[in-house]
PDB file of C-alpha atoms in Angstrom:
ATOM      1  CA  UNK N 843     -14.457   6.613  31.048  1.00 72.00           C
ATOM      2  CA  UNK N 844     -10.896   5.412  30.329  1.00 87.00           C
ATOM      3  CA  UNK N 845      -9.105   2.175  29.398  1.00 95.00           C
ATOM      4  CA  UNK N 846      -5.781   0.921  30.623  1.00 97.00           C
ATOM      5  CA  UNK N 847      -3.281  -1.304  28.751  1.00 97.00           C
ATOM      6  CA  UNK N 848      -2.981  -4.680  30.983  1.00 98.00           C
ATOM      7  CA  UNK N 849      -1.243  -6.837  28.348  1.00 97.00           C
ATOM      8  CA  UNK N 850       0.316  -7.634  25.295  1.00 98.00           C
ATOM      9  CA  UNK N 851      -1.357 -10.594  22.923  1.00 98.00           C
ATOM     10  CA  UNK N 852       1.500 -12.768  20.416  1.00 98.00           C
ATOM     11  CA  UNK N 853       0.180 -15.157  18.739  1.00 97.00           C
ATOM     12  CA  UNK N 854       2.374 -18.494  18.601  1.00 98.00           C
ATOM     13  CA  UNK N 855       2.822 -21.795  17.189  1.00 97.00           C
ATOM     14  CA  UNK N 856       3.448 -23.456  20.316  1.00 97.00           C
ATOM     15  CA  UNK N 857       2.214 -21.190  23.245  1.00 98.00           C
ATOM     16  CA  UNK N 858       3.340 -23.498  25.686  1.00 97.00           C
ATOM     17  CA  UNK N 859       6.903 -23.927  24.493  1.00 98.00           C
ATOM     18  CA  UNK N 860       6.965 -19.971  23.775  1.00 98.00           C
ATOM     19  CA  UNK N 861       5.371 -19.466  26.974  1.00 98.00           C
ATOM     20  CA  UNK N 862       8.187 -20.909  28.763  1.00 98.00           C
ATOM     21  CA  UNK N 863      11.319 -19.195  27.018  1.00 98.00           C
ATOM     22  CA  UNK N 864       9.539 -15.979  28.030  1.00 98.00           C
ATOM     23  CA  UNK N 865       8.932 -16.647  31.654  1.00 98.00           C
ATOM     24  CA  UNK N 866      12.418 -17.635  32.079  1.00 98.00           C
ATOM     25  CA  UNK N 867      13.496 -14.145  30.167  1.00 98.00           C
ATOM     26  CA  UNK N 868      11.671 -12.336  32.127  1.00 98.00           C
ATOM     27  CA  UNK N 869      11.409 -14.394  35.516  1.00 97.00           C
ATOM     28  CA  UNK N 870       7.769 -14.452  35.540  1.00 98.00           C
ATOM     29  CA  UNK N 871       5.178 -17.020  36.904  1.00 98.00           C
ATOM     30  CA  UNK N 872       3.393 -19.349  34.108  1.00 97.00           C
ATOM     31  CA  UNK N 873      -0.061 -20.400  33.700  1.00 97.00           C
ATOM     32  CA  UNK N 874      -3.036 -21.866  31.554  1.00 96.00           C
ATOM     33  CA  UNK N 875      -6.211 -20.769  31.605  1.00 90.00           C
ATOM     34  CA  UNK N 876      -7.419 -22.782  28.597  1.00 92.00           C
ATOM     35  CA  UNK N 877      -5.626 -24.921  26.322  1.00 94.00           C
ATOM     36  CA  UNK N 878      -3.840 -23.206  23.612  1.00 96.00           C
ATOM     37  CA  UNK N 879      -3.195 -20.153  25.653  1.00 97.00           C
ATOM     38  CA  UNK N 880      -0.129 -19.418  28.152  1.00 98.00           C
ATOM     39  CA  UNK N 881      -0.554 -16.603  30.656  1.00 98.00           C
ATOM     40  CA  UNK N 882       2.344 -14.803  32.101  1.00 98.00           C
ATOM     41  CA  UNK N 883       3.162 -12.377  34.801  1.00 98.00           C
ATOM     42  CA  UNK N 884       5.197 -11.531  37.615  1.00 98.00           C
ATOM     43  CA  UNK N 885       4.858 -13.663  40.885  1.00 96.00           C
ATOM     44  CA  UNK N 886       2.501 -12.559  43.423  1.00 96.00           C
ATOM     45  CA  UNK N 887       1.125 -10.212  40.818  1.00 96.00           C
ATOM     46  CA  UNK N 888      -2.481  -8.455  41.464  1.00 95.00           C
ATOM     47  CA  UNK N 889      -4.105  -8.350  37.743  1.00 94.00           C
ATOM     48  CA  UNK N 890      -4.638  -5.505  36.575  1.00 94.00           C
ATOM     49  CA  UNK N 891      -2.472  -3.640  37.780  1.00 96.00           C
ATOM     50  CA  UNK N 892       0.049  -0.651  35.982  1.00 95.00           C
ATOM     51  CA  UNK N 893       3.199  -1.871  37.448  1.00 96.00           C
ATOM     52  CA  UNK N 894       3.395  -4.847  34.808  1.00 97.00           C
ATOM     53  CA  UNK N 895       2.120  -5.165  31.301  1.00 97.00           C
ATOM     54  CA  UNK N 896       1.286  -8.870  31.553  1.00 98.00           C
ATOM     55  CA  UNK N 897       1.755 -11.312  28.092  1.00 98.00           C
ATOM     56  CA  UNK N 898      -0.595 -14.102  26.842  1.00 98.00           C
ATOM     57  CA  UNK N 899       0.247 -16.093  24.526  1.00 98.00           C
ATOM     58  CA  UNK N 900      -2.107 -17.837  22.169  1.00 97.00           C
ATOM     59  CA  UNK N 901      -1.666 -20.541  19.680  1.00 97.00           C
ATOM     60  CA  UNK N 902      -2.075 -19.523  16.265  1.00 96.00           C
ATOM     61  CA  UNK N 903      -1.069 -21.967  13.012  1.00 92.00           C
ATOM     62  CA  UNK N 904      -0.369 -18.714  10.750  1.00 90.00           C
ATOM     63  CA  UNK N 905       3.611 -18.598  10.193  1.00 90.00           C
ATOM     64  CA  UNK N 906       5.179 -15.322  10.742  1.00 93.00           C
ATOM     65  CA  UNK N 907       6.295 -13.950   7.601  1.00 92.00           C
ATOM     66  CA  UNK N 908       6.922 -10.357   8.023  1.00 93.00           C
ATOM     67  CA  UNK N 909       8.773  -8.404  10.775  1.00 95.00           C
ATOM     68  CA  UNK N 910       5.904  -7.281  13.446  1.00 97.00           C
ATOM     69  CA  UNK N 911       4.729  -4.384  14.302  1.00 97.00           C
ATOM     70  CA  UNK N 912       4.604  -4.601  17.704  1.00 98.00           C
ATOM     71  CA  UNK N 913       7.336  -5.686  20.234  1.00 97.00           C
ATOM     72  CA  UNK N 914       8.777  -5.566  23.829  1.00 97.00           C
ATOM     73  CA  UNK N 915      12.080  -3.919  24.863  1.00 96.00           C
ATOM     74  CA  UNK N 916      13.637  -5.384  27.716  1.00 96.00           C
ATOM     75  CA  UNK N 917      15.442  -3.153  30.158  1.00 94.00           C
ATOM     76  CA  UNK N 918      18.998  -3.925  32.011  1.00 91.00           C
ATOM     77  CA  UNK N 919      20.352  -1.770  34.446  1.00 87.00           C
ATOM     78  CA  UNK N 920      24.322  -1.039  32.699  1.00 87.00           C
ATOM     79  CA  UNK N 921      25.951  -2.202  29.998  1.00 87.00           C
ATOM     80  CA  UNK N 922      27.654  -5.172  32.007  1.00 90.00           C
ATOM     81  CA  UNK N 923      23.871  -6.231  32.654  1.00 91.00           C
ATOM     82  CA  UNK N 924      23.280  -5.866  28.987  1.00 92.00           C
ATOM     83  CA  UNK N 925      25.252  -8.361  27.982  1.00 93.00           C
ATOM     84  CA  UNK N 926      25.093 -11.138  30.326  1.00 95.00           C
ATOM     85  CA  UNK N 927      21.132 -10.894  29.545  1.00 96.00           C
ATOM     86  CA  UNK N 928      22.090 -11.318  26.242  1.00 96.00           C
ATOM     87  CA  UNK N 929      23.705 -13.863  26.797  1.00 97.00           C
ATOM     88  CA  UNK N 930      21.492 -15.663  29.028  1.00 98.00           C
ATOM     89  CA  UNK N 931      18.268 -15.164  26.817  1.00 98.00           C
ATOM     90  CA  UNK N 932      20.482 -16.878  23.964  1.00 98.00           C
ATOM     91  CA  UNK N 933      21.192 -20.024  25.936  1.00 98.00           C
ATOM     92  CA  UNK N 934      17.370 -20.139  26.800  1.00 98.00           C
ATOM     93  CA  UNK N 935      16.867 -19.815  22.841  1.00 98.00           C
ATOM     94  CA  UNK N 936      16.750 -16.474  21.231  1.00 98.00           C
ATOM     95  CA  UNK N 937      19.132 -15.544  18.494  1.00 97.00           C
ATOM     96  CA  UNK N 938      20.223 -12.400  16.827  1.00 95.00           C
ATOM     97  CA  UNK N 939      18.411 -10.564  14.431  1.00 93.00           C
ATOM     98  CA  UNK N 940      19.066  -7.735  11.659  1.00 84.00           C
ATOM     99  CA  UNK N 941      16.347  -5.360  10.848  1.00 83.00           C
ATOM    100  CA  UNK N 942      18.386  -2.950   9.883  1.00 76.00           C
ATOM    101  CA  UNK N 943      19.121  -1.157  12.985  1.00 73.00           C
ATOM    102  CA  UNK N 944      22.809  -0.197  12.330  1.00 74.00           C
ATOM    103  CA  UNK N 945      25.145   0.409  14.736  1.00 76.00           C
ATOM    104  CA  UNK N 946      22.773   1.026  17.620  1.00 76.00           C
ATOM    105  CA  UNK N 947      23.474   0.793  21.887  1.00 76.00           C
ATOM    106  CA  UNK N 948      20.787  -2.109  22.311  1.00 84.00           C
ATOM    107  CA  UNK N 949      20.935  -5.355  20.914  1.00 91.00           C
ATOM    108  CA  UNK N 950      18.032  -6.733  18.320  1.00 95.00           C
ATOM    109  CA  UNK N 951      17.449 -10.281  18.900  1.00 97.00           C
ATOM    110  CA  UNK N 952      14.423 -13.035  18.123  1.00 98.00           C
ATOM    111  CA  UNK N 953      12.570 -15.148  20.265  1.00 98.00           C
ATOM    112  CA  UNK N 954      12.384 -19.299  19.408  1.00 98.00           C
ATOM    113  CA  UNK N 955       9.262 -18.254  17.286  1.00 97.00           C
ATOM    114  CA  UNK N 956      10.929 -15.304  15.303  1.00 97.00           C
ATOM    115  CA  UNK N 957       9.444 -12.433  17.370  1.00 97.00           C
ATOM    116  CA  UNK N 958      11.586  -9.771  17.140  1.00 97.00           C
ATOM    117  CA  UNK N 959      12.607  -7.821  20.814  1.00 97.00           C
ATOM    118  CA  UNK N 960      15.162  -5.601  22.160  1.00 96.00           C
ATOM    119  CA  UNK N 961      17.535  -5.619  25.084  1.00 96.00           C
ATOM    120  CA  UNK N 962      18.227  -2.357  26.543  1.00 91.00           C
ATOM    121  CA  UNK N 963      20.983  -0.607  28.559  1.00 82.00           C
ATOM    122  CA  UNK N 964      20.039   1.221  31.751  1.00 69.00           C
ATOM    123  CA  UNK N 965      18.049   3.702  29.982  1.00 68.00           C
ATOM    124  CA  UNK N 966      14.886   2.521  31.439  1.00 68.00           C
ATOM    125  CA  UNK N 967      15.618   0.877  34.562  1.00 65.00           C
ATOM    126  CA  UNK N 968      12.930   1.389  36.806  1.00 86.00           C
ATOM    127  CA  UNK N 969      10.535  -0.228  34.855  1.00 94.00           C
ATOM    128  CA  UNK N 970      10.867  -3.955  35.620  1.00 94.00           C
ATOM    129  CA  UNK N 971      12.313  -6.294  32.783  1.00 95.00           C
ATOM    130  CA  UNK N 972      10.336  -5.076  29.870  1.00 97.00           C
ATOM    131  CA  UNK N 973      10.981  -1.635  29.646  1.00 96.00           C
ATOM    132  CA  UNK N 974       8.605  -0.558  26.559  1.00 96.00           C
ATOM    133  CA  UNK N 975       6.043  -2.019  24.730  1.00 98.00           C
ATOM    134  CA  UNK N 976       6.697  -0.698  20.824  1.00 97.00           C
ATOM    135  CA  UNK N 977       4.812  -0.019  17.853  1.00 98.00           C
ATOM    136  CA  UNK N 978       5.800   0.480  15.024  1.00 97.00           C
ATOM    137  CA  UNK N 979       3.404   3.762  13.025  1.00 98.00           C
ATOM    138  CA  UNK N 980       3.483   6.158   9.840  1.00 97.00           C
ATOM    139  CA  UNK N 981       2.722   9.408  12.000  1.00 98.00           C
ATOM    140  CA  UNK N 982       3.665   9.471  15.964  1.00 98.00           C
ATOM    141  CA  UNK N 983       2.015  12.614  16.543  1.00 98.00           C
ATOM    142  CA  UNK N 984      -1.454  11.064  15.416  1.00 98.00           C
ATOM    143  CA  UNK N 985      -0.834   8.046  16.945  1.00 98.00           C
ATOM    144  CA  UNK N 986      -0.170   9.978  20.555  1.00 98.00           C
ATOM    145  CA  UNK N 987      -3.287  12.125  20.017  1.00 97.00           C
ATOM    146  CA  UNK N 988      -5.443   8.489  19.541  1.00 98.00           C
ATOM    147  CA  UNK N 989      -3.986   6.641  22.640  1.00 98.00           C
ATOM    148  CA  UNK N 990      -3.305   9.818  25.058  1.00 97.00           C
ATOM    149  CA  UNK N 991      -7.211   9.854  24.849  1.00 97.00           C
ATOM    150  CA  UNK N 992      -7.943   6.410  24.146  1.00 97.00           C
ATOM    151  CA  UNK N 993      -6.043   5.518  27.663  1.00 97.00           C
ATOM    152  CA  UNK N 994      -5.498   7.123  30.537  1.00 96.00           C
ATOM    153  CA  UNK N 995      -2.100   6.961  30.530  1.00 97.00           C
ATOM    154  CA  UNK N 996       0.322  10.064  30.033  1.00 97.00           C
ATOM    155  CA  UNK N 997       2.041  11.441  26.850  1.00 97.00           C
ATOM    156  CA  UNK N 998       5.388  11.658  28.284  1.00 96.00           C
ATOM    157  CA  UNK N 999       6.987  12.797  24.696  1.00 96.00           C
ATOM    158  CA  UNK N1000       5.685  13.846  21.286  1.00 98.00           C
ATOM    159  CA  UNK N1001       7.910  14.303  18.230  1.00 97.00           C
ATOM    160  CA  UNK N1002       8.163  13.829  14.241  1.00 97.00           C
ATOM    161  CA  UNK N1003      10.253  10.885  14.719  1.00 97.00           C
ATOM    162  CA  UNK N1004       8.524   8.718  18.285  1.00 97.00           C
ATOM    163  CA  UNK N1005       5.994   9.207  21.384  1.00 98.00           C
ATOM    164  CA  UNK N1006       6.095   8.125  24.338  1.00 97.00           C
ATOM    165  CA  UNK N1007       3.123   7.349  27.137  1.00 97.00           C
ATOM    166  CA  UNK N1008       3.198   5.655  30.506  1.00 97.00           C
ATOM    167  CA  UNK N1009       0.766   4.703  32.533  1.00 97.00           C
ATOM    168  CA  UNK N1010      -0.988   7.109  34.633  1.00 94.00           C
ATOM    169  CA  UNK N1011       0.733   6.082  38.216  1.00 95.00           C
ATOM    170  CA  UNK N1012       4.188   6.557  36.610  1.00 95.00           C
ATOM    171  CA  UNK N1013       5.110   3.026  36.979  1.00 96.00           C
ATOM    172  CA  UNK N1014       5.849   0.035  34.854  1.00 96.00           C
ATOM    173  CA  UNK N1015       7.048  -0.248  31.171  1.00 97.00           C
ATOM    174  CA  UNK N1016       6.532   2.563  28.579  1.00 96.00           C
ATOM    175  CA  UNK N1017       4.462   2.849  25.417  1.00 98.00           C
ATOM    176  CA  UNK N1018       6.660   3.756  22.474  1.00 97.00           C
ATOM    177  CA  UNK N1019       5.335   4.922  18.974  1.00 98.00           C
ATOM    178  CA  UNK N1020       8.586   4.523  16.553  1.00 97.00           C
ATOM    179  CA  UNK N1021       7.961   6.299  13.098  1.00 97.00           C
ATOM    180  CA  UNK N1022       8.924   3.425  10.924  1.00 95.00           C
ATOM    181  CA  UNK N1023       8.523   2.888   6.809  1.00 93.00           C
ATOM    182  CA  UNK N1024       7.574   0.013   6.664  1.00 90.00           C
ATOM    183  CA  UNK N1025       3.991  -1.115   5.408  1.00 90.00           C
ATOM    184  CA  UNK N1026       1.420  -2.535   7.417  1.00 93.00           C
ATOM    185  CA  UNK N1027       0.359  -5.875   5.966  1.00 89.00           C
ATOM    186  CA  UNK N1028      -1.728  -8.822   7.227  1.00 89.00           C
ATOM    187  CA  UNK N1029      -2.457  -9.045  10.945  1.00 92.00           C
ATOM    188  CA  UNK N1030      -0.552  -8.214  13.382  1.00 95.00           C
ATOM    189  CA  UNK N1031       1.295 -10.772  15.414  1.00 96.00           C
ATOM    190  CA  UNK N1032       1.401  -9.201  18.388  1.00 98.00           C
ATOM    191  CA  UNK N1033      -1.318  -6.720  19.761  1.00 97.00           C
ATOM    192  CA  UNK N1034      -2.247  -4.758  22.593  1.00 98.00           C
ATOM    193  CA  UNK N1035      -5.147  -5.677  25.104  1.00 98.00           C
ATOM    194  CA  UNK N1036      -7.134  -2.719  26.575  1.00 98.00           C
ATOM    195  CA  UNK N1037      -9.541  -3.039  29.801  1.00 97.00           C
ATOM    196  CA  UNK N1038     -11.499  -0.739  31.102  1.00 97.00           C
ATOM    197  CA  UNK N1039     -12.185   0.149  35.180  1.00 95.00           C
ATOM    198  CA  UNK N1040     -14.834  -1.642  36.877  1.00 95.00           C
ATOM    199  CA  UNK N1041     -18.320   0.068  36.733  1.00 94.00           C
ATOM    200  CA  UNK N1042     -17.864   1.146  33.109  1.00 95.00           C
ATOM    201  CA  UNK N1043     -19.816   0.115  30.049  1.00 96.00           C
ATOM    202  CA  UNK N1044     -17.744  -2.062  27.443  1.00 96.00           C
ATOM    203  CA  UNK N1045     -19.958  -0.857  24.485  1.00 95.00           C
ATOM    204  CA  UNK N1046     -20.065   2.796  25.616  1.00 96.00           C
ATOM    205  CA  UNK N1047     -16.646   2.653  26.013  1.00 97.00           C
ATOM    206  CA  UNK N1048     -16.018   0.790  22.892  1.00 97.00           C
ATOM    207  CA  UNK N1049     -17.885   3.768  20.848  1.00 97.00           C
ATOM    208  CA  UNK N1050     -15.929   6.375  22.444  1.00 97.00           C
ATOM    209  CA  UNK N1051     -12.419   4.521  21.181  1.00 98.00           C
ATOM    210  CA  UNK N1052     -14.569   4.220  17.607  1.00 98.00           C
ATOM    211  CA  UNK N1053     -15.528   8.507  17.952  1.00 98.00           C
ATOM    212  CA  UNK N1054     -11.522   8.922  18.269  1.00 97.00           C
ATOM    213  CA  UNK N1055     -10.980   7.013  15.378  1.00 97.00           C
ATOM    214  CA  UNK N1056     -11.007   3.968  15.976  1.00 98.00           C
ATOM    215  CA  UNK N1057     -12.274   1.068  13.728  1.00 97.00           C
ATOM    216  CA  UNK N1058     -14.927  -1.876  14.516  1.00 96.00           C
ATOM    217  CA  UNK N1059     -13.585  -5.299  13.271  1.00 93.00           C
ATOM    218  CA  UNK N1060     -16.276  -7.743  12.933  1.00 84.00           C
ATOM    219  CA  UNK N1061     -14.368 -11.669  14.086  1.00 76.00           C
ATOM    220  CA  UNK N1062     -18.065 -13.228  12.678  1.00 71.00           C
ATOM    221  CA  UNK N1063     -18.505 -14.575  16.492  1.00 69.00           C
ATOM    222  CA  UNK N1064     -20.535 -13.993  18.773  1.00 69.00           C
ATOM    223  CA  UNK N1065     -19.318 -15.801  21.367  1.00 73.00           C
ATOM    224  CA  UNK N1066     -16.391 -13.469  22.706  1.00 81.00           C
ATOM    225  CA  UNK N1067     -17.078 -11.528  25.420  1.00 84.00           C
ATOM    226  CA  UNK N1068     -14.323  -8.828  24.189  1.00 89.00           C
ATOM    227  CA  UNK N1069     -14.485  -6.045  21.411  1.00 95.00           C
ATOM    228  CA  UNK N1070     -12.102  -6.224  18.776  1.00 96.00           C
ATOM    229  CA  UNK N1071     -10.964  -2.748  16.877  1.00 97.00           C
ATOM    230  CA  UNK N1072      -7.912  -1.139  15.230  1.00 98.00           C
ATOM    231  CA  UNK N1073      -6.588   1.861  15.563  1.00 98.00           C
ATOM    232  CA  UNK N1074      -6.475   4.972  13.163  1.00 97.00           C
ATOM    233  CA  UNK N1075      -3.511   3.205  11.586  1.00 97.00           C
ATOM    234  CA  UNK N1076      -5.019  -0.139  11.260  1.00 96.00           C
ATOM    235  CA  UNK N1077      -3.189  -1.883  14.420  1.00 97.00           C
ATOM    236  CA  UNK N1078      -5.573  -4.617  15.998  1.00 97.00           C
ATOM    237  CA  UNK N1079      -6.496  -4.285  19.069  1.00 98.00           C
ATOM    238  CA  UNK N1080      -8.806  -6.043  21.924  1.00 97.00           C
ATOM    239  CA  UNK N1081     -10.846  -4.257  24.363  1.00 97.00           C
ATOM    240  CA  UNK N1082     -11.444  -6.032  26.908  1.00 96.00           C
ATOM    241  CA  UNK N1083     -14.456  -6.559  29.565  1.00 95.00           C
ATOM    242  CA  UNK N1084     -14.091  -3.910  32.677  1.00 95.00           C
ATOM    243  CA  UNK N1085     -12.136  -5.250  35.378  1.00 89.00           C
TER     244      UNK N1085
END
């Protein structure tokens, strides 16, 4: 048994309006499949599939009060690239941000809603437009041990200071643990979506994730066809039906 991740989860005030800034920065195709959710991924896209790490957005009237946890790098392929993406993603909305990065080679900015991201220079080029998916942890060595064996994908890169994974096929954006020391408080804004491959048991899978060390969090509903757990550092997380 394995999982994959297929996409990210931000929560939002207004999905719809949300939903549309980030389709334009990424060039993706838009779509509803309920009210008060937004899907998003590339056109002509297969789901699931590694190549893409998809986003939903979901309306949510909780503000945003602390930086999140979790966020998306976007990836440009030189330094020219760089900045007219910059530039384009602030016309569509975004502005700059400070989170104390310093005097870094990629540019911290904020979505309409206050979501922090990254643009990239041609580090990661070959990924498509978001590069890495990153979360913020206490201890990347611990966090690689849960998700190397919680997914499939591969540990690419294990150090005192970040981790890396990618997916299996060696395609599509990267997983990024950043040691960080900042606290975890509240939910997280923005979490990651597991599925697991068709023909494999949701609850059998979803005590396997709890025997790495993984926690059960109990949403009081039974009416969600999904599992809901953290991870041994308290990050939220969804597994997902097999598919």
């Amino acid at each position: 048994m394995a999982t994959r991740l297929v996409q990210i989860n931000m929560k939002a005030r207004d999905d719809s309006a949300l939903g549309g800034f980030w389709a334009q920065a990424l060039g993706w195709g838009i779509s509803s499949e309920e009210p008060g959710v937004t899907n998003l991924e590339p056109e002509g896209f297969v789901y699931p599939d590694p190549v893409a790490v998809c986003i939903d957005l979901v309306v949510s009237p909780e503000p945003k009060t602390v930086k999140n946890r979790v966020h998306v790098d976007l990836a440009a392929t030189s330094a020219a690239h760089q900045a007219e993406l910059v530039a384009r993603l602030r016309e569509l909305g975004a502005t700059p941000a400070d989170v104390g990065q310093g005097d870094v080679g990629w540019t911290v900015m904020a979505d309409p809603e206050g979501n922090e991201f990254c643009v990239l220079d041609s580090l990661y080029a070959d990924t498509g437009p978001i590069a890495s998916v990153v979360v913020d942890c206490a201890d990347p060595r611990a966090m690689a041990r849960f998700w190397g064996e919680a997914m499939d994908w591969t540990v690419h890169k294990v150090a005192d200071d970040n981790a890396v994974l990618r997916s299996a096929k060696d395609v599509g954006p990267y997983l990024m643990f950043i040691r960080t020391p900042d606290v975890k408080t509240g939910w997280n804004r923005v979490h990651l979506d597991l599925r697991p491959y068709p023909g494999d048991d949701l609850e059998a899978e979803a005590a396997r994730l709890r025997a790495l060390g993984a926690t059960a969090i109990d949403l009081g509903r039974s009416d969600v066809p999904w599992k809901v757990l953290a991870d041994p550092e308290g990050n939220e997380f969804c597994l997902l039906t097999p598919s």
